[in-house]
Amino acid sequence: RWMYGSLVLLWFMLDGPLHHLADELLFSAHMVQHLALQLVWAPMFVFGLQPFMVRRLLPAGPLRRFVHTITRPTPAFAIYNGTIWLWHLPALYNMALLSHEWHIVEHLLFMSTAVIFWWPLLSPAPELPRPAFGSQMMYVFFNMIAMKALGMIISLQDDVIYTFYLNVPRVWGLTALGDQQVGGLLMWLPGGMLLWGGLGYVFAQWTVRGT
């Protein structure tokens, strides 16, 4: 059911009213969309995978060894956060909003790297094992710092850095700067809270299993 739930959520995030708001009108709606894809859809998707699915998709060989390498905590941290920070550079972010093709690339990268991020915490396959619980907790903690830092930088800007939103109709009385500040705060606070949930999950697993 987790897999089916992730597919329903994916459809809701990439179609309908939220998709329109995110793609055309509001930076803050775009942040809701991205956070939902990365911190809700991705763990649901990984949690819904079964070991036999992983074995069929990744038979023993070079591809499985490569995936094993990139889903270790340090590479996964670098890949996930590097992608997020890179795409939030104003030039790339504005480019994605102006080009539908680049916007698709952006979303695919956010989704795939989010799966990589969650793999060390939720891996369903012993062939791609999770690290020790202590390592998992440190991993989530440092990811939390990286996300909060980016959200803080965006929300504390005095000027509109994503200039695409200067030329769109304003909704709900939000100025372009106010919208940007709300979006940064969403990444800084609710985004951080979702990662606190991940930290709590790891701690609960550690308490129950004790290893």
PDB file of C-alpha atoms in Angstrom:
ATOM      1  CA  ARG A   1       0.000   0.000   0.000  1.00  0.00           C
ATOM      2  CA  TRP A   2       2.953   2.349   0.517  1.00  0.00           C
ATOM      3  CA  MET A   3       3.833   2.021  -3.153  1.00  0.00           C
ATOM      4  CA  TYR A   4       0.258   2.748  -4.247  1.00  0.00           C
ATOM      5  CA  GLY A   5       0.114   5.666  -1.837  1.00  0.00           C
ATOM      6  CA  SER A   6       3.315   7.100  -3.292  1.00  0.00           C
ATOM      7  CA  LEU A   7       1.846   6.919  -6.801  1.00  0.00           C
ATOM      8  CA  VAL A   8      -1.305   8.747  -5.708  1.00  0.00           C
ATOM      9  CA  LEU A   9       0.781  11.420  -4.000  1.00  0.00           C
ATOM     10  CA  LEU A  10       2.967  11.758  -7.082  1.00  0.00           C
ATOM     11  CA  TRP A  11      -0.080  12.347  -9.251  1.00  0.00           C
ATOM     12  CA  PHE A  12      -1.422  14.963  -6.818  1.00  0.00           C
ATOM     13  CA  MET A  13       1.926  16.778  -6.592  1.00  0.00           C
ATOM     14  CA  LEU A  14       2.512  16.914 -10.358  1.00  0.00           C
ATOM     15  CA  ASP A  15      -1.006  17.649 -11.551  1.00  0.00           C
ATOM     16  CA  GLY A  16      -3.948  19.808 -10.566  1.00  0.00           C
ATOM     17  CA  PRO A  17      -4.117  23.108  -8.639  1.00  0.00           C
ATOM     18  CA  LEU A  18      -0.845  22.762  -6.728  1.00  0.00           C
ATOM     19  CA  HIS A  19       1.037  22.051  -9.936  1.00  0.00           C
ATOM     20  CA  HIS A  20      -0.409  25.214 -11.519  1.00  0.00           C
ATOM     21  CA  LEU A  21       0.470  27.356  -8.495  1.00  0.00           C
ATOM     22  CA  ALA A  22       3.974  25.886  -8.260  1.00  0.00           C
ATOM     23  CA  ASP A  23       4.847  26.140 -11.938  1.00  0.00           C
ATOM     24  CA  GLU A  24       3.376  29.532 -12.724  1.00  0.00           C
ATOM     25  CA  LEU A  25       2.576  31.671  -9.690  1.00  0.00           C
ATOM     26  CA  LEU A  26       4.142  31.013  -6.286  1.00  0.00           C
ATOM     27  CA  PHE A  27       7.639  30.167  -5.100  1.00  0.00           C
ATOM     28  CA  SER A  28       6.131  28.998  -1.798  1.00  0.00           C
ATOM     29  CA  ALA A  29       3.830  26.543  -3.618  1.00  0.00           C
ATOM     30  CA  HIS A  30       6.868  25.293  -5.519  1.00  0.00           C
ATOM     31  CA  MET A  31       8.601  24.636  -2.187  1.00  0.00           C
ATOM     32  CA  VAL A  32       5.572  22.693  -0.930  1.00  0.00           C
ATOM     33  CA  GLN A  33       5.727  20.600  -4.091  1.00  0.00           C
ATOM     34  CA  HIS A  34       9.463  19.951  -3.800  1.00  0.00           C
ATOM     35  CA  LEU A  35       9.350  19.149  -0.087  1.00  0.00           C
ATOM     36  CA  ALA A  36       6.461  16.745  -0.631  1.00  0.00           C
ATOM     37  CA  LEU A  37       8.336  14.955  -3.421  1.00  0.00           C
ATOM     38  CA  GLN A  38      11.586  14.727  -1.493  1.00  0.00           C
ATOM     39  CA  LEU A  39      10.442  14.175   2.083  1.00  0.00           C
ATOM     40  CA  VAL A  40       7.063  12.415   1.702  1.00  0.00           C
ATOM     41  CA  TRP A  41       6.859  10.748  -1.710  1.00  0.00           C
ATOM     42  CA  ALA A  42      10.448   9.413  -1.728  1.00  0.00           C
ATOM     43  CA  PRO A  43      10.318   7.617   1.663  1.00  0.00           C
ATOM     44  CA  MET A  44       6.885   6.186   0.798  1.00  0.00           C
ATOM     45  CA  PHE A  45       8.298   4.886  -2.492  1.00  0.00           C
ATOM     46  CA  VAL A  46      11.387   3.301  -0.898  1.00  0.00           C
ATOM     47  CA  PHE A  47       9.342   1.878   1.987  1.00  0.00           C
ATOM     48  CA  GLY A  48       6.984   0.304  -0.534  1.00  0.00           C
ATOM     49  CA  LEU A  49       9.723  -1.524  -2.418  1.00  0.00           C
ATOM     50  CA  GLN A  50      10.051  -5.248  -1.805  1.00  0.00           C
ATOM     51  CA  PRO A  51      13.395  -7.098  -1.728  1.00  0.00           C
ATOM     52  CA  PHE A  52      12.526  -9.105  -4.854  1.00  0.00           C
ATOM     53  CA  MET A  53      11.919  -5.861  -6.760  1.00  0.00           C
ATOM     54  CA  VAL A  54      15.366  -4.593  -5.839  1.00  0.00           C
ATOM     55  CA  ARG A  55      17.013  -7.882  -6.835  1.00  0.00           C
ATOM     56  CA  ARG A  56      15.300  -7.870 -10.232  1.00  0.00           C
ATOM     57  CA  LEU A  57      16.058  -4.233 -10.925  1.00  0.00           C
ATOM     58  CA  LEU A  58      19.630  -4.523  -9.632  1.00  0.00           C
ATOM     59  CA  PRO A  59      21.008  -7.999 -10.375  1.00  0.00           C
ATOM     60  CA  ALA A  60      24.431  -8.828  -8.946  1.00  0.00           C
ATOM     61  CA  GLY A  61      27.112  -7.044 -10.927  1.00  0.00           C
ATOM     62  CA  PRO A  62      28.569  -3.582 -11.632  1.00  0.00           C
ATOM     63  CA  LEU A  63      25.235  -1.737 -11.443  1.00  0.00           C
ATOM     64  CA  ARG A  64      24.429  -3.107  -7.982  1.00  0.00           C
ATOM     65  CA  ARG A  65      27.948  -2.266  -6.785  1.00  0.00           C
ATOM     66  CA  PHE A  66      27.532   1.274  -8.115  1.00  0.00           C
ATOM     67  CA  VAL A  67      24.180   1.698  -6.361  1.00  0.00           C
ATOM     68  CA  HIS A  68      25.689   0.277  -3.165  1.00  0.00           C
ATOM     69  CA  THR A  69      28.408   2.939  -3.361  1.00  0.00           C
ATOM     70  CA  ILE A  70      26.128   5.939  -3.931  1.00  0.00           C
ATOM     71  CA  THR A  71      23.666   4.877  -1.207  1.00  0.00           C
ATOM     72  CA  ARG A  72      26.281   4.952   1.546  1.00  0.00           C
ATOM     73  CA  PRO A  73      25.716   7.940   3.871  1.00  0.00           C
ATOM     74  CA  THR A  74      28.550  10.204   2.684  1.00  0.00           C
ATOM     75  CA  PRO A  75      27.924   9.906  -1.089  1.00  0.00           C
ATOM     76  CA  ALA A  76      24.150  10.030  -0.565  1.00  0.00           C
ATOM     77  CA  PHE A  77      24.513  13.220   1.481  1.00  0.00           C
ATOM     78  CA  ALA A  78      26.688  14.845  -1.184  1.00  0.00           C
ATOM     79  CA  ILE A  79      24.463  13.793  -4.100  1.00  0.00           C
ATOM     80  CA  TYR A  80      21.191  14.829  -2.468  1.00  0.00           C
ATOM     81  CA  ASN A  81      22.268  18.153  -0.998  1.00  0.00           C
ATOM     82  CA  GLY A  82      24.498  19.029  -3.940  1.00  0.00           C
ATOM     83  CA  THR A  83      21.501  18.650  -6.257  1.00  0.00           C
ATOM     84  CA  ILE A  84      19.214  20.747  -4.058  1.00  0.00           C
ATOM     85  CA  TRP A  85      21.716  23.576  -3.547  1.00  0.00           C
ATOM     86  CA  LEU A  86      22.720  23.603  -7.219  1.00  0.00           C
ATOM     87  CA  TRP A  87      19.145  23.869  -8.500  1.00  0.00           C
ATOM     88  CA  HIS A  88      18.367  26.665  -6.051  1.00  0.00           C
ATOM     89  CA  LEU A  89      21.023  28.884  -7.587  1.00  0.00           C
ATOM     90  CA  PRO A  90      18.960  31.728  -9.111  1.00  0.00           C
ATOM     91  CA  ALA A  91      20.194  31.173 -12.672  1.00  0.00           C
ATOM     92  CA  LEU A  92      19.302  27.467 -12.726  1.00  0.00           C
ATOM     93  CA  TYR A  93      16.056  27.900 -10.805  1.00  0.00           C
ATOM     94  CA  ASN A  94      14.799  30.630 -13.120  1.00  0.00           C
ATOM     95  CA  MET A  95      15.892  28.567 -16.152  1.00  0.00           C
ATOM     96  CA  ALA A  96      13.787  25.617 -14.948  1.00  0.00           C
ATOM     97  CA  LEU A  97      10.732  27.853 -14.619  1.00  0.00           C
ATOM     98  CA  LEU A  98      11.205  29.281 -18.106  1.00  0.00           C
ATOM     99  CA  SER A  99      11.819  25.923 -19.811  1.00  0.00           C
ATOM    100  CA  HIS A 100       9.375  23.049 -19.396  1.00  0.00           C
ATOM    101  CA  GLU A 101      12.023  20.534 -20.439  1.00  0.00           C
ATOM    102  CA  TRP A 102      14.505  21.740 -17.823  1.00  0.00           C
ATOM    103  CA  HIS A 103      11.738  21.783 -15.246  1.00  0.00           C
ATOM    104  CA  ILE A 104      11.124  18.083 -15.897  1.00  0.00           C
ATOM    105  CA  VAL A 105      14.859  17.417 -15.527  1.00  0.00           C
ATOM    106  CA  GLU A 106      14.845  19.319 -12.226  1.00  0.00           C
ATOM    107  CA  HIS A 107      11.956  17.285 -10.835  1.00  0.00           C
ATOM    108  CA  LEU A 108      13.435  13.980 -11.981  1.00  0.00           C
ATOM    109  CA  LEU A 109      16.721  14.845 -10.286  1.00  0.00           C
ATOM    110  CA  PHE A 110      14.963  15.893  -7.082  1.00  0.00           C
ATOM    111  CA  MET A 111      12.995  12.647  -7.029  1.00  0.00           C
ATOM    112  CA  SER A 112      15.886  10.321  -7.871  1.00  0.00           C
ATOM    113  CA  THR A 113      18.320  11.924  -5.442  1.00  0.00           C
ATOM    114  CA  ALA A 114      15.646  11.903  -2.725  1.00  0.00           C
ATOM    115  CA  VAL A 115      15.350   8.132  -3.206  1.00  0.00           C
ATOM    116  CA  ILE A 116      19.132   7.933  -2.795  1.00  0.00           C
ATOM    117  CA  PHE A 117      18.870  10.079   0.343  1.00  0.00           C
ATOM    118  CA  TRP A 118      16.291   7.816   1.972  1.00  0.00           C
ATOM    119  CA  TRP A 119      17.955   4.552   0.995  1.00  0.00           C
ATOM    120  CA  PRO A 120      20.419   4.405   3.930  1.00  0.00           C
ATOM    121  CA  LEU A 121      17.438   4.733   6.296  1.00  0.00           C
ATOM    122  CA  LEU A 122      14.833   2.528   4.598  1.00  0.00           C
ATOM    123  CA  SER A 123      16.660   0.054   2.341  1.00  0.00           C
ATOM    124  CA  PRO A 124      14.445  -3.044   1.951  1.00  0.00           C
ATOM    125  CA  ALA A 125      17.211  -5.270   0.560  1.00  0.00           C
ATOM    126  CA  PRO A 126      20.034  -6.921   2.548  1.00  0.00           C
ATOM    127  CA  GLU A 127      22.161  -6.702  -0.596  1.00  0.00           C
ATOM    128  CA  LEU A 128      22.109  -2.912  -0.110  1.00  0.00           C
ATOM    129  CA  PRO A 129      22.198  -2.781   3.696  1.00  0.00           C
ATOM    130  CA  ARG A 130      21.476   0.131   5.970  1.00  0.00           C
ATOM    131  CA  PRO A 131      24.423   1.472   7.990  1.00  0.00           C
ATOM    132  CA  ALA A 132      24.558   1.235  11.788  1.00  0.00           C
ATOM    133  CA  PHE A 133      21.874   3.193  13.634  1.00  0.00           C
ATOM    134  CA  GLY A 134      24.374   5.679  15.051  1.00  0.00           C
ATOM    135  CA  SER A 135      25.572   6.457  11.537  1.00  0.00           C
ATOM    136  CA  GLN A 136      21.985   6.845  10.358  1.00  0.00           C
ATOM    137  CA  MET A 137      21.246   9.400  13.082  1.00  0.00           C
ATOM    138  CA  MET A 138      24.333  11.453  12.255  1.00  0.00           C
ATOM    139  CA  TYR A 139      23.385  11.247   8.589  1.00  0.00           C
ATOM    140  CA  VAL A 140      19.891  12.647   9.182  1.00  0.00           C
ATOM    141  CA  PHE A 141      21.225  15.334  11.513  1.00  0.00           C
ATOM    142  CA  PHE A 142      23.719  16.688   8.966  1.00  0.00           C
ATOM    143  CA  ASN A 143      21.096  16.602   6.219  1.00  0.00           C
ATOM    144  CA  MET A 144      18.835  18.596   8.506  1.00  0.00           C
ATOM    145  CA  ILE A 145      21.518  21.249   8.926  1.00  0.00           C
ATOM    146  CA  ALA A 146      22.024  21.500   5.157  1.00  0.00           C
ATOM    147  CA  MET A 147      18.290  21.930   4.463  1.00  0.00           C
ATOM    148  CA  LYS A 148      17.759  24.443   7.240  1.00  0.00           C
ATOM    149  CA  ALA A 149      20.771  26.460   6.088  1.00  0.00           C
ATOM    150  CA  LEU A 150      19.430  26.749   2.544  1.00  0.00           C
ATOM    151  CA  GLY A 151      15.967  27.679   3.783  1.00  0.00           C
ATOM    152  CA  MET A 152      17.478  30.309   6.073  1.00  0.00           C
ATOM    153  CA  ILE A 153      19.548  31.842   3.271  1.00  0.00           C
ATOM    154  CA  ILE A 154      16.509  32.101   0.981  1.00  0.00           C
ATOM    155  CA  SER A 155      14.124  33.459   3.600  1.00  0.00           C
ATOM    156  CA  LEU A 156      16.526  36.155   4.854  1.00  0.00           C
ATOM    157  CA  GLN A 157      17.231  37.707   1.447  1.00  0.00           C
ATOM    158  CA  ASP A 158      16.341  41.398   1.157  1.00  0.00           C
ATOM    159  CA  ASP A 159      15.742  41.171  -2.592  1.00  0.00           C
ATOM    160  CA  VAL A 160      13.873  38.810  -4.896  1.00  0.00           C
ATOM    161  CA  ILE A 161      16.489  36.342  -6.153  1.00  0.00           C
ATOM    162  CA  TYR A 162      14.101  34.242  -8.247  1.00  0.00           C
ATOM    163  CA  THR A 163      13.163  36.981 -10.682  1.00  0.00           C
ATOM    164  CA  PHE A 164      10.700  34.809 -12.623  1.00  0.00           C
ATOM    165  CA  TYR A 165       8.165  35.618  -9.905  1.00  0.00           C
ATOM    166  CA  LEU A 166       8.461  39.365 -10.482  1.00  0.00           C
ATOM    167  CA  ASN A 167       6.513  38.980 -13.731  1.00  0.00           C
ATOM    168  CA  VAL A 168       3.617  36.739 -12.675  1.00  0.00           C
ATOM    169  CA  PRO A 169       0.177  37.682 -11.308  1.00  0.00           C
ATOM    170  CA  ARG A 170       0.171  38.042  -7.531  1.00  0.00           C
ATOM    171  CA  VAL A 171      -2.213  35.851  -5.550  1.00  0.00           C
ATOM    172  CA  TRP A 172      -3.388  35.857  -1.934  1.00  0.00           C
ATOM    173  CA  GLY A 173      -1.871  39.300  -1.389  1.00  0.00           C
ATOM    174  CA  LEU A 174       1.707  37.969  -1.351  1.00  0.00           C
ATOM    175  CA  THR A 175       4.411  40.154  -2.812  1.00  0.00           C
ATOM    176  CA  ALA A 176       7.199  38.418  -4.711  1.00  0.00           C
ATOM    177  CA  LEU A 177       9.572  39.007  -1.783  1.00  0.00           C
ATOM    178  CA  GLY A 178       7.017  37.852   0.782  1.00  0.00           C
ATOM    179  CA  ASP A 179       6.358  34.735  -1.268  1.00  0.00           C
ATOM    180  CA  GLN A 180      10.096  34.022  -1.414  1.00  0.00           C
ATOM    181  CA  GLN A 181      10.407  34.454   2.345  1.00  0.00           C
ATOM    182  CA  VAL A 182       7.503  32.076   2.974  1.00  0.00           C
ATOM    183  CA  GLY A 183       9.086  29.505   0.669  1.00  0.00           C
ATOM    184  CA  GLY A 184      12.406  29.728   2.508  1.00  0.00           C
ATOM    185  CA  LEU A 185      10.639  29.388   5.848  1.00  0.00           C
ATOM    186  CA  LEU A 186       8.837  26.273   4.604  1.00  0.00           C
ATOM    187  CA  MET A 187      12.184  24.678   3.832  1.00  0.00           C
ATOM    188  CA  TRP A 188      13.715  25.939   7.068  1.00  0.00           C
ATOM    189  CA  LEU A 189      10.949  24.902   9.507  1.00  0.00           C
ATOM    190  CA  PRO A 190       8.418  22.319   8.180  1.00  0.00           C
ATOM    191  CA  GLY A 191      11.137  20.718   6.031  1.00  0.00           C
ATOM    192  CA  GLY A 192      13.337  20.433   9.091  1.00  0.00           C
ATOM    193  CA  MET A 193      10.438  18.990  11.089  1.00  0.00           C
ATOM    194  CA  LEU A 194       9.956  16.217   8.528  1.00  0.00           C
ATOM    195  CA  LEU A 195      13.615  15.314   8.939  1.00  0.00           C
ATOM    196  CA  TRP A 196      13.117  15.316  12.714  1.00  0.00           C
ATOM    197  CA  GLY A 197      10.510  12.654  11.968  1.00  0.00           C
ATOM    198  CA  GLY A 198      13.186  10.666  10.136  1.00  0.00           C
ATOM    199  CA  LEU A 199      15.485  11.044  13.115  1.00  0.00           C
ATOM    200  CA  GLY A 200      12.730   9.808  15.429  1.00  0.00           C
ATOM    201  CA  TYR A 201      12.119   6.801  13.185  1.00  0.00           C
ATOM    202  CA  VAL A 202      15.797   5.809  13.303  1.00  0.00           C
ATOM    203  CA  PHE A 203      15.935   6.275  17.081  1.00  0.00           C
ATOM    204  CA  ALA A 204      12.811   4.138  17.545  1.00  0.00           C
ATOM    205  CA  GLN A 205      14.321   1.383  15.389  1.00  0.00           C
ATOM    206  CA  TRP A 206      17.570   1.596  17.356  1.00  0.00           C
ATOM    207  CA  THR A 207      15.690   1.321  20.657  1.00  0.00           C
ATOM    208  CA  VAL A 208      13.723  -1.729  19.531  1.00  0.00           C
ATOM    209  CA  ARG A 209      16.568  -3.600  17.859  1.00  0.00           C
ATOM    210  CA  GLY A 210      19.392  -2.396  20.059  1.00  0.00           C
ATOM    211  CA  THR A 211      22.099  -2.798  17.403  1.00  0.00           C
TER     212      THR A 211
END
